[in-house]
Coordinates of C-alpha atoms and ligand atoms in Angstrom, one line a residue:
X1 CA -17.8 -50.3 28.2
X2 CA -14.6 -49.4 30.3
X3 CA -11.2 -49.9 28.5
X4 CA -8.1 -50.9 30.1
X5 CA -4.8 -49.6 29.7
X6 CA -1.9 -51.4 31.4
X7 CA 1.6 -49.9 32.0
X8 CA 4.4 -52.0 32.7
X9 CA 8.1 -51.4 33.3
X10 CA 11.1 -52.9 31.8
X11 CA 15.1 -52.9 32.2
X12 CA 15.3 -50.5 35.2
X13 CA 12.9 -49.0 37.8
X14 CA 12.6 -45.3 38.4
X15 CA 11.7 -44.6 34.7
X16 CA 8.6 -42.7 35.8
X17 CA 5.8 -45.0 34.8
X18 CA 3.6 -42.8 37.0
X19 CA 4.5 -39.7 35.1
X20 CA 3.9 -41.6 32.1
X21 CA 0.5 -43.0 33.2
X22 CA -0.3 -39.5 34.5
X23 CA 0.6 -37.6 31.3
X24 CA -1.6 -40.1 29.2
X25 CA -4.6 -39.6 31.5
X26 CA -4.5 -36.2 31.0
X27 CA -4.1 -36.2 27.3
X28 CA -7.1 -38.5 27.3
X29 CA -9.1 -36.3 30.0
X30 CA -8.3 -33.4 27.9
X31 CA -9.7 -35.0 24.8
X32 CA -13.2 -35.5 27.0
X33 CA -12.7 -38.9 28.4
X34 CA -13.4 -40.0 31.8
X35 CA -10.2 -41.5 33.1
X36 CA -8.8 -42.8 36.1
X37 CA -5.2 -44.5 37.2
X38 CA -4.5 -47.1 39.9
X39 CA -1.3 -48.8 41.0
X40 CA -0.6 -52.1 41.7
X41 CA 2.3 -52.7 43.9
X42 CA 4.0 -56.1 44.1
X43 CA 5.4 -55.7 47.9
X44 CA 3.9 -57.4 50.9
X45 CA 3.1 -54.6 53.1
X46 CA -0.5 -54.2 53.1
X47 CA -0.1 -50.3 52.2
X48 CA 2.9 -48.1 52.2
X49 CA 1.9 -46.7 55.5
X50 CA 4.4 -48.4 57.8
X51 CA 7.3 -47.6 55.3
X52 CA 9.9 -45.5 56.1
X53 CA 10.1 -42.7 53.6
X54 CA 13.6 -43.6 52.6
X55 CA 12.1 -46.7 51.2
X56 CA 9.7 -45.4 48.6
X57 CA 9.4 -41.8 49.3
X58 CA 6.3 -39.9 50.8
X59 CA 3.1 -41.5 51.8
X60 CA 0.5 -39.9 49.9
X61 CA -2.9 -39.9 51.7
X62 CA -6.3 -39.8 49.8
X63 CA -9.6 -38.2 50.8
X64 CA -10.8 -41.8 52.0
X65 CA -7.8 -42.1 54.3
X66 CA -5.8 -44.5 51.8
X67 CA -2.1 -44.5 52.6
X68 CA -1.1 -44.9 48.9
X69 CA 2.2 -44.9 47.2
X70 CA 3.5 -41.4 45.8
X71 CA 2.6 -41.9 42.1
X72 CA -1.1 -41.4 43.4
X73 CA -0.3 -37.9 43.9
X74 CA 1.1 -37.6 40.5
X75 CA -2.3 -38.7 39.2
X76 CA -4.3 -36.4 41.3
X77 CA -1.9 -33.1 40.5
X78 CA -2.0 -34.0 36.9
X79 CA -6.1 -34.8 36.7
X80 CA -7.2 -32.6 39.5
X81 CA -9.5 -35.7 40.4
X82 CA -9.5 -37.5 43.7
X83 CA -8.5 -41.1 44.1
X84 CA -9.5 -43.6 46.6
X85 CA -8.6 -46.6 48.6
X86 CA -9.4 -48.8 45.2
X87 CA -6.6 -47.0 43.4
X88 CA -3.5 -48.6 45.1
X89 CA -3.4 -52.4 45.8
X90 CA -0.5 -54.1 47.1
X91 CA 0.5 -57.8 47.0
X92 CA -0.3 -57.7 50.8
X93 CA -3.8 -56.7 50.5
X94 CA -4.4 -59.4 47.9
X95 CA -2.9 -62.1 49.9
X96 CA -4.6 -60.8 53.0
X97 CA -7.9 -61.0 51.1
X98 CA -7.4 -64.4 49.9
X99 CA -5.9 -65.7 52.8
X100 CA -9.1 -64.3 55.1
X101 CA -11.3 -66.1 52.6
X102 CA -9.6 -69.3 53.0
X103 CA -10.0 -69.1 56.9
X104 CA -13.9 -68.3 56.3
X105 CA -14.1 -71.6 54.4
X106 CA -15.1 -69.8 51.1
X107 CA -13.1 -72.1 48.8
X108 CA -14.6 -75.3 50.1
X109 CA -12.0 -77.3 50.6
X110 CA -10.0 -76.5 47.5
X111 CA -6.1 -76.0 47.4
X112 CA -5.7 -72.4 47.3
X113 CA -3.1 -71.3 45.1
X114 CA -1.5 -68.3 43.2
X115 CA -3.0 -69.3 40.2
X116 CA -6.1 -69.2 40.0
X117 CA -7.2 -67.4 43.4
X118 CA -4.4 -65.0 43.8
X119 CA -4.7 -63.7 40.1
X120 CA -8.3 -63.9 40.5
X121 CA -8.3 -61.6 43.1
X122 CA -5.9 -59.4 41.1
X123 CA -8.3 -59.2 38.4
X124 CA -11.2 -58.5 40.7
X125 CA -9.4 -55.6 42.0
X126 CA -8.2 -54.2 38.7
X127 CA -11.9 -54.2 37.6
X128 CA -13.5 -52.7 40.7
X129 CA -13.0 -49.1 39.7
X130 CA -14.7 -50.0 36.4
X131 CA -17.8 -51.6 38.1
X132 CA -19.5 -47.7 38.5
X133 CA -19.5 -47.3 34.5
X134 CA -18.1 -43.7 35.8
X135 CA -14.8 -44.4 33.6
X136 CA -14.2 -44.5 30.1
X137 CA -11.0 -45.6 30.4
X138 CA -8.9 -47.1 33.4
X139 CA -5.1 -47.1 33.4
X140 CA -3.5 -49.6 35.5
X141 CA 0.2 -49.1 36.5
X142 CA 2.0 -52.2 37.6
X143 CA 4.8 -51.4 40.2
X144 CA 8.3 -53.0 39.7
X145 CA 10.1 -54.1 36.5
X146 CA 9.0 -56.8 34.2
X147 CA 10.9 -59.9 35.2
X148 CA 11.0 -59.5 39.0
X149 CA 9.8 -62.6 40.8
X150 CA 7.2 -60.9 42.6
X151 CA 5.5 -59.0 39.7
X152 CA 4.6 -62.3 38.0
X153 CA 1.1 -62.6 39.2
X154 CA 0.2 -59.2 38.2
X155 CA 1.6 -59.9 34.5
X156 CA -0.5 -63.2 34.3
X157 CA -3.2 -61.3 35.9
X158 CA -3.1 -59.0 32.8
X159 CA -2.5 -61.6 30.3
X160 CA -5.9 -63.4 31.4
X161 CA -7.4 -60.0 31.7
X162 CA -6.7 -59.0 28.3
X163 CA -8.2 -62.3 26.8
X164 CA -11.3 -62.0 29.0
X165 CA -11.9 -58.5 27.9
X166 CA -11.4 -59.5 24.1
X167 CA -10.0 -57.4 21.4
X168 CA -9.6 -53.7 21.2
X169 CA -10.7 -53.5 24.9
X170 CA -7.1 -53.2 26.3
X171 CA -3.8 -52.5 25.5
X172 CA -0.5 -52.5 27.1
X173 CA 2.2 -50.0 27.0
X174 CA 5.7 -51.1 28.1
X175 CA 7.7 -48.3 29.7
X176 CA 11.6 -49.2 28.9
X177 CA 14.9 -47.4 28.7
X178 CA 17.0 -47.0 25.4
X179 CA 20.5 -46.0 27.1
X180 CA 23.2 -44.1 25.5
X181 CA 26.6 -45.7 25.2
X182 CA 28.8 -42.3 25.2
X183 CA 32.0 -44.3 24.2
X184 CA 30.2 -45.9 21.3
X185 CA 28.2 -42.8 20.5
X186 CA 25.0 -44.9 20.3
X187 CA 21.8 -45.8 21.5
X188 CA 21.4 -49.3 22.4
X189 CA 17.8 -51.4 21.9
X190 CA 19.0 -54.6 23.4
X191 CA 17.9 -54.1 26.9
X192 CA 14.4 -53.3 25.4
X193 CA 14.5 -56.4 23.3
X194 CA 15.0 -58.4 26.0
X195 CA 12.8 -57.0 28.2
X196 CA 9.7 -57.4 25.7
X197 CA 11.1 -60.8 25.1
X198 CA 10.3 -61.6 29.1
X199 CA 7.1 -60.0 28.5
X200 CA 6.4 -62.5 25.6
X201 CA 7.4 -65.3 27.7
X202 CA 4.6 -64.7 30.2
X203 CA 2.3 -64.2 27.2
X204 CA 2.0 -60.5 26.9
X205 CA 2.6 -58.5 24.0
X206 CA 3.0 -55.1 24.3
X207 CA 1.0 -52.9 21.9
X208 CA 3.2 -49.7 22.7
X209 CA 6.8 -49.2 23.9
X210 CA 7.3 -45.7 25.4
X211 CA 11.4 -45.4 25.3
X212 CA 12.7 -43.3 27.9
X213 CA 16.1 -41.9 26.3
X214 CA 18.5 -39.1 26.7
X215 CA 19.0 -38.7 23.0
X216 CA 16.3 -38.3 20.4
X217 CA 15.4 -41.6 18.7
X218 CA 16.3 -41.7 14.9
X219 CA 14.1 -43.6 12.5
X220 CA 16.3 -46.2 12.3
X221 CA 16.3 -46.9 16.0
X222 CA 12.5 -46.9 15.9
X223 CA 12.3 -49.1 13.4
X224 CA 14.9 -51.6 15.0
X225 CA 12.7 -51.4 18.1
X226 CA 9.3 -52.0 16.2
X227 CA 10.8 -55.0 14.2
X228 CA 12.3 -56.5 17.0
X229 CA 9.5 -56.0 19.5
X230 CA 6.6 -56.9 17.2
X231 CA 4.8 -53.4 17.2
X232 CA 3.9 -50.7 14.9
X233 CA 6.7 -48.0 14.2
X234 CA 4.3 -45.4 15.3
X235 CA 3.7 -47.2 18.7
X236 CA 7.4 -46.8 19.6
X237 CA 7.1 -43.3 21.4
X238 CA 10.3 -41.3 22.3
X239 CA 10.2 -40.0 26.0
X240 CA 12.9 -37.8 26.2
X241 CA 14.7 -36.4 29.5
X242 CA 12.5 -33.2 30.2
X243 CA 13.1 -30.1 32.1
X244 CA 9.9 -30.6 34.3
X245 CA 7.4 -33.4 34.4
X246 CA 4.6 -31.0 33.5
X247 CA 6.2 -31.0 30.1
X248 CA 5.6 -35.0 29.5
X249 CA 1.8 -34.5 28.5
X250 CA 2.8 -32.0 25.8
X251 CA 5.7 -34.4 24.6
X252 CA 3.5 -37.4 24.7
X253 CA 0.9 -35.3 22.4
X254 CA 3.8 -34.6 20.2
X255 CA 4.7 -38.4 19.8
X256 CA 0.7 -39.2 19.3
X257 CA 0.8 -41.4 22.5
X258 CA -2.7 -40.7 23.1
X259 CA -4.0 -41.0 19.5
X260 CA -2.0 -44.4 19.2
X261 CA -3.8 -45.4 22.2
X262 CA -7.1 -44.6 21.4
X263 CA -6.7 -46.0 18.0
X264 CA -5.9 -49.4 19.3
X265 CA -9.0 -49.2 21.8
X266 CA -11.2 -48.1 18.9
X267 CA -12.1 -44.9 20.6
X268 CA -12.5 -41.7 18.6
X269 CA -9.6 -39.4 18.6
X270 CA -12.0 -36.5 16.9
X271 CA -11.9 -34.1 20.0
X272 CA -8.6 -32.3 19.9
X273 CA -7.4 -32.1 23.5
X274 CA -8.1 -29.2 25.4
X275 CA -5.0 -28.0 27.1
X276 CA -5.1 -24.4 27.5
X277 CA -4.7 -24.3 31.3
X278 CA -2.0 -26.4 31.2
X279 CA -0.4 -24.6 28.9
X280 CA -1.0 -21.4 30.6
X281 CA 0.5 -22.8 33.7
X282 CA 3.6 -24.0 31.4
X283 CA 4.0 -20.6 30.4
X284 CA 4.0 -19.4 34.1
X285 CA 6.4 -21.7 35.4
X286 CA 8.8 -21.3 32.8
X287 CA 8.8 -17.5 32.7
X288 CA 9.0 -16.7 36.5
X289 CA 9.6 -12.6 37.0
X290 CA 11.0 -13.2 40.5
X291 CA 12.6 -15.9 42.6
X292 CA 12.5 -16.5 46.1
X293 CA 14.6 -18.9 48.5
X294 CA 12.5 -21.3 50.7
X295 CA 14.1 -23.8 53.3
X296 CA 12.6 -27.0 53.9
X297 CA 13.6 -28.1 57.2
X298 CA 13.0 -31.8 57.8
X299 CA 14.6 -35.2 58.7
X300 CA 14.4 -37.0 55.4
X301 CA 16.0 -34.3 53.3
X302 CA 18.6 -36.8 51.6
X303 CA 15.7 -38.3 49.7
X304 CA 13.5 -35.4 48.0
X305 CA 11.0 -37.9 47.2
X306 CA 10.3 -37.8 51.1
X307 CA 8.9 -34.5 50.5
X308 CA 7.4 -35.1 46.8
X309 CA 3.9 -33.3 47.3
X310 CA 5.5 -30.3 49.0
X311 CA 8.0 -29.8 46.5
X312 CA 5.2 -30.0 43.8
X313 CA 2.8 -27.8 45.9
X314 CA 5.6 -25.2 45.4
X315 CA 5.8 -25.5 41.8
X316 CA 2.3 -24.9 41.5
X317 CA 2.3 -22.1 44.0
X318 CA 5.3 -20.5 42.4
X319 CA 3.6 -20.5 38.9
X320 CA 0.5 -18.9 40.5
X321 CA 2.9 -16.2 41.9
X322 CA 5.3 -16.1 38.4
X323 CA 8.0 -16.9 40.8
X324 CA 10.7 -19.4 40.7
X325 CA 10.7 -21.1 44.1
X326 CA 14.1 -22.2 45.2
X327 CA 13.7 -25.2 47.8
X328 CA 16.8 -25.8 50.0
X329 CA 16.5 -29.0 51.8
X330 CA 17.9 -28.5 55.3
X331 CA 18.7 -31.4 57.8
X332 CA 17.0 -30.6 60.8
X333 CA 19.6 -32.3 62.8
X334 CA 22.3 -30.0 61.5
X335 CA 20.7 -26.6 62.9
X336 CA 21.7 -25.5 66.1
X337 CA 21.2 -22.6 68.4
X338 CA 24.6 -21.4 67.2
X339 CA 24.6 -21.9 63.6
X340 CA 20.9 -21.3 62.8
X341 CA 21.4 -17.7 61.4
X342 CA 23.9 -19.1 59.1
X343 CA 21.9 -22.0 57.9
X344 CA 18.7 -20.0 57.1
X345 CA 20.9 -16.9 55.5
X346 CA 19.3 -15.5 52.3
X347 CA 16.2 -17.8 53.1
X348 CA 13.0 -15.8 52.3
X349 CA 10.5 -18.2 54.1
X350 CA 10.9 -21.3 55.9
X351 CA 8.8 -24.6 56.2
X352 CA 9.1 -27.1 58.7
X353 CA 8.0 -30.5 57.4
X354 CA 5.8 -33.3 58.5
X355 CA 7.7 -36.3 60.2
X356 CA 7.5 -38.9 63.2
X357 CA 9.7 -39.1 66.1
X358 CA 12.4 -37.4 67.8
X359 CA 15.4 -37.1 65.5
X360 CA 16.0 -33.7 64.2
X361 CA 13.3 -32.3 66.8
X362 CA 15.9 -29.6 68.5
X363 CA 16.9 -28.3 65.1
X364 CA 13.1 -27.6 64.0
X365 CA 12.6 -25.8 67.3
X366 CA 16.0 -23.8 66.6
X367 CA 14.5 -22.9 63.1
X368 CA 10.9 -21.8 64.4
X369 CA 12.3 -19.8 66.9
X370 CA 14.7 -18.0 64.5
X371 CA 12.0 -17.0 62.1
X372 CA 9.4 -16.1 64.7
X373 CA 11.8 -13.7 66.3
X374 CA 12.9 -12.1 63.0
X375 CA 9.9 -12.2 61.1
X376 CA 10.4 -14.3 58.6
X377 CA 7.3 -16.2 57.0
X378 CA 7.0 -19.5 58.4
X379 CA 4.8 -22.6 57.3
X380 CA 4.6 -25.5 59.4
X381 CA 2.9 -28.7 58.3
X382 CA 1.6 -31.8 60.6
X383 CA 4.7 -32.1 62.6
X384 CA 5.9 -28.8 61.7
X385 CA 2.8 -27.3 63.2
X386 CA 3.5 -29.2 66.6
X387 CA 6.9 -28.1 66.7
X388 CA 5.6 -24.6 66.4
X389 CA 3.5 -25.1 69.3
X390 CA 6.2 -26.7 71.6
X391 CA 8.7 -24.2 70.5
X392 CA 6.0 -21.3 71.5
X393 CA 5.1 -23.2 75.1
X394 CA 8.9 -23.2 75.8
X395 CA 10.3 -20.0 74.6
X396 CA 7.5 -17.5 74.9
X397 CA 5.0 -19.2 77.6
X398 CA 8.1 -20.4 79.8
X399 CA 6.8 -23.9 79.9
X400 CA 10.6 -25.2 79.8
X401 CA 9.4 -28.8 79.4
X402 CA 6.6 -28.2 76.7
X403 CA 6.5 -31.4 74.5
X404 CA 4.8 -33.8 72.6
X405 CA 3.8 -36.8 74.0
X406 CA 5.4 -38.7 70.9
X407 CA 8.7 -37.5 71.8
X408 CA 8.3 -37.4 75.7
X409 CA 5.7 -39.5 77.5
X410 CA 6.8 -38.1 80.7
X411 CA 6.7 -34.2 80.2
X412 CA 4.8 -32.2 82.5
X413 CA 3.4 -30.2 79.9
X414 CA 2.2 -32.3 76.9
X415 CA 1.3 -29.3 75.0
X416 CA 0.7 -31.7 72.0
X417 CA -1.0 -35.0 73.3
X418 CA -2.1 -38.4 72.1
X419 CA -5.6 -38.3 70.4
X420 CA -8.2 -39.9 73.0
X421 CA -9.2 -41.9 69.9
X422 CA -5.6 -43.3 69.7
X423 CA -5.0 -44.3 73.3
X424 CA -5.7 -47.9 73.0
X425 CA -4.5 -48.6 69.4
X426 CA -2.0 -51.2 69.2
X427 CA -1.5 -51.8 65.5
X428 CA 0.5 -49.4 63.7
X429 CA -1.0 -49.8 60.1
X430 CA -3.8 -47.7 58.6
X431 CA -4.8 -46.6 62.4
X432 CA -3.9 -42.7 62.4
X433 CA -6.1 -40.0 62.0
X434 CA -6.4 -40.1 58.2
X435 CA -8.1 -38.5 55.1
X436 CA -10.1 -35.9 55.1
X437 CA -11.9 -34.0 58.0
X438 CA -13.7 -30.8 57.7
X439 CA -12.0 -27.7 59.6
X440 CA -13.8 -24.1 60.3
X441 CA -12.1 -21.0 60.0
X442 CA -12.1 -18.0 62.5
X443 CA -13.2 -14.9 60.4
X444 CA -10.7 -12.2 60.6
X445 CA -7.8 -14.4 60.9
X446 CA -5.0 -15.0 58.4
X447 CA -6.2 -18.4 57.9
X448 CA -9.6 -16.9 56.8
X449 CA -7.6 -14.1 54.5
X450 CA -5.9 -16.9 52.8
X451 CA -8.9 -19.2 52.1
X452 CA -11.6 -16.7 51.8
X453 CA -14.2 -18.9 53.5
X454 CA -15.0 -20.5 56.9
X455 CA -15.6 -24.0 55.7
X456 CA -12.7 -26.2 54.3
X457 CA -11.6 -29.6 54.1
X458 CA -8.0 -30.8 54.6
X459 CA -6.6 -34.5 54.7
X460 CA -5.0 -35.7 57.6
X461 CA -2.1 -38.2 58.9
X462 CA -1.2 -38.2 62.3
X463 CA -1.9 -39.3 66.0
X464 CA -1.4 -36.2 67.9
X465 CA -2.9 -33.0 68.7
X466 CA -3.0 -30.0 70.0
X467 CA -3.6 -30.1 73.7
X468 CA -6.7 -27.6 74.4
X469 CA -6.0 -27.5 78.0
X470 CA -3.2 -25.2 76.9
X471 CA -5.4 -23.1 74.4
X472 CA -6.3 -20.1 76.4
X473 CA -2.6 -19.7 77.8
X474 CA -1.5 -19.7 74.1
X475 CA -3.9 -17.5 72.6
X476 CA -3.4 -14.9 75.7
X477 CA 0.3 -14.9 74.4
X478 CA -0.3 -14.4 70.6
X479 CA -0.5 -17.6 69.2
X480 CA -4.0 -18.3 68.1
X481 CA -6.0 -21.4 67.1
X482 CA -7.8 -20.0 63.6
X483 CA -9.0 -23.3 62.5
X484 CA -11.1 -26.0 64.3
X485 CA -12.5 -29.2 63.5
X486 CA -16.4 -28.5 64.3
X487 CA -17.3 -32.0 65.8
X488 CA -14.4 -32.7 67.9
X489 CA -13.1 -29.1 68.5
X490 CA -9.3 -30.4 67.7
X491 CA -7.4 -27.3 66.7
X492 CA -6.1 -27.6 63.0
X493 CA -4.5 -24.3 62.2
X494 CA -2.5 -22.2 64.5
X495 CA -1.0 -18.5 63.7
X496 CA 0.8 -15.9 65.4
X497 CA -0.8 -12.3 65.6
X498 CA 2.0 -10.2 65.5
X499 CA 4.1 -11.8 62.8
X500 CA 4.0 -11.0 59.1
X501 CA 3.0 -14.8 58.3
X502 CA 3.6 -17.7 60.7
X503 CA 0.8 -20.1 59.8
X504 CA 0.8 -23.8 60.8
X505 CA -1.5 -26.6 60.1
X506 CA -2.1 -30.2 61.6
X507 CA -3.4 -31.1 58.3
X508 CA -1.3 -31.9 55.0
X509 CA -2.0 -29.2 52.4
X510 CA 0.4 -30.3 49.9
X511 CA -1.7 -33.5 49.2
X512 CA -4.7 -31.1 47.4
X513 CA -2.4 -29.0 45.7
X514 CA -2.7 -29.7 41.9
X515 CA -1.8 -27.8 38.7
X516 CA -5.6 -26.6 38.0
X517 CA -5.9 -25.9 41.7
X518 CA -2.7 -24.8 43.6
X519 CA -3.2 -24.6 47.4
X520 CA -4.2 -21.4 48.9
X521 CA -1.7 -21.9 51.7
X522 CA 1.1 -22.6 49.3
X523 CA 0.1 -19.7 47.1
X524 CA -0.1 -17.3 50.3
X525 CA 3.4 -18.5 51.8
X526 CA 5.3 -17.8 48.4
X527 CA 3.5 -14.5 48.5
X528 CA 4.7 -13.6 51.6
X529 CA 8.1 -15.2 51.0
X530 CA 8.6 -12.7 47.9
X531 CA 7.0 -9.6 50.2
X532 CA 9.5 -10.5 52.5
X533 CA 12.4 -10.5 50.1
X534 CA 11.3 -7.4 48.4
X535 CA 11.5 -5.4 51.7
X536 CA 14.9 -6.5 52.4
Ligands
LIG601 N1 4.4 -37.4 64.1 C1 3.2 -36.6 64.3 C2 1.8 -37.3 64.5 O1 1.9 -38.3 64.4 C3 3.0 -35.7 63.2 C4 2.9 -36.9 61.9 C5 3.1 -36.0 60.7 O2 3.7 -34.9 60.6 N2 2.3 -36.4 59.6 O3 0.9 -36.6 65.0

């Protein structure tokens, strides 16, 4: 029987529920359990696909094309197991389903209400992944903070589900903040007491408290938290600030979070967790023998969460190369023809990021021209790839108004065009080219040297594509298409023949980089940046 762990958050948001959930899952997986994690978000958007990255950070895309919360990225990076549509559910999705049922007459004239209809649908969704019996344990992270009006139906669903599942088949972990008052020189337990009281008002008694803190929890503080929140003292888990999120599984192991959870679920903790590969990775991450400077040129740079998976991709690739990757986030809008050399000074490699819309386009083109002409390693992702095509069109092929249809629908040279399948789409949500598609790589190209094979699959999230009417012209001038979709002929990868490293993909390799499998494009790009640095 599948067992369920629910993770709620108290006191404030941004405590890192996703990292705690992923760390616990990692430990359970390392002990031989089959685990997955799902996230329930209490907002009305059907999915985060239509959200500006400034709202909740990047939109993570799964193999099956779900546009999801960025925490799913952490789940995949930690567990190295793909997630799916079912792993991220929002209030909007729940209501959409219930309202559709109501329109179809499925409720047979009954009044449709939050309880039981919305909570029933939440419970159904919470158990969907358990139906296949594929998992021993399903961890469900509830977005938001306990006490929020919008979280209420989810907490109520957890209460009901716990009762239905019966004793020892579920547990609730409450992630909370234990703030340090510098003036008093003390850690404070009151906010946690209040947030647990709120949970109790809703009928949910947490089994384990994970306490985010900047200072170690003394025995006395642990006892106080245990006593006032009705939990066992060994169920008070310290989660102290870590220098990297990849330390958190080991910190949780030290605090016995996994053992405590397993005991409460009446599951064996006989098998010691096998974390050898994880520790190897950490060893390399923390003992780099070199460093490189990479510029990330993008339009959402004020909020690093907007590029979460890219940042993590560099961490994985850095560890593989035993090299610290220092990423400088450069606002695309600020890069001009005049200051580009200054802006990119000291950079060993440049990445142009994914994105939407015209803001920052010129800055991206200026950066690309500079790295192309100065043999600086370049890596383009999605819009970054499209920009490299526009730049080459304008400055090498002399197509002065070369552009993407997205930026200028009237250009006489739409070198990036709207995909045929996109032409009649009017709805914005969930209608891009999404999820995994096959790509065939040409032998003898840089892409082939990087992947070491001809058949790959990568994840997508875009509407526009390379316009194949221009392919001959591009290839004759030295920008070649080294990867294609085998069914549609869409260009997936472009690269420059006479450049040390100029590779750009229409897809998002960052979404597939994990601790266990750092992405080859990131690994090779970091290696190229390192080689560039050494040659200086
Ligand atoms: N805006 C571009 C498109 O829709 C690129 C999208 C992206 O970078 N994810 O095709």
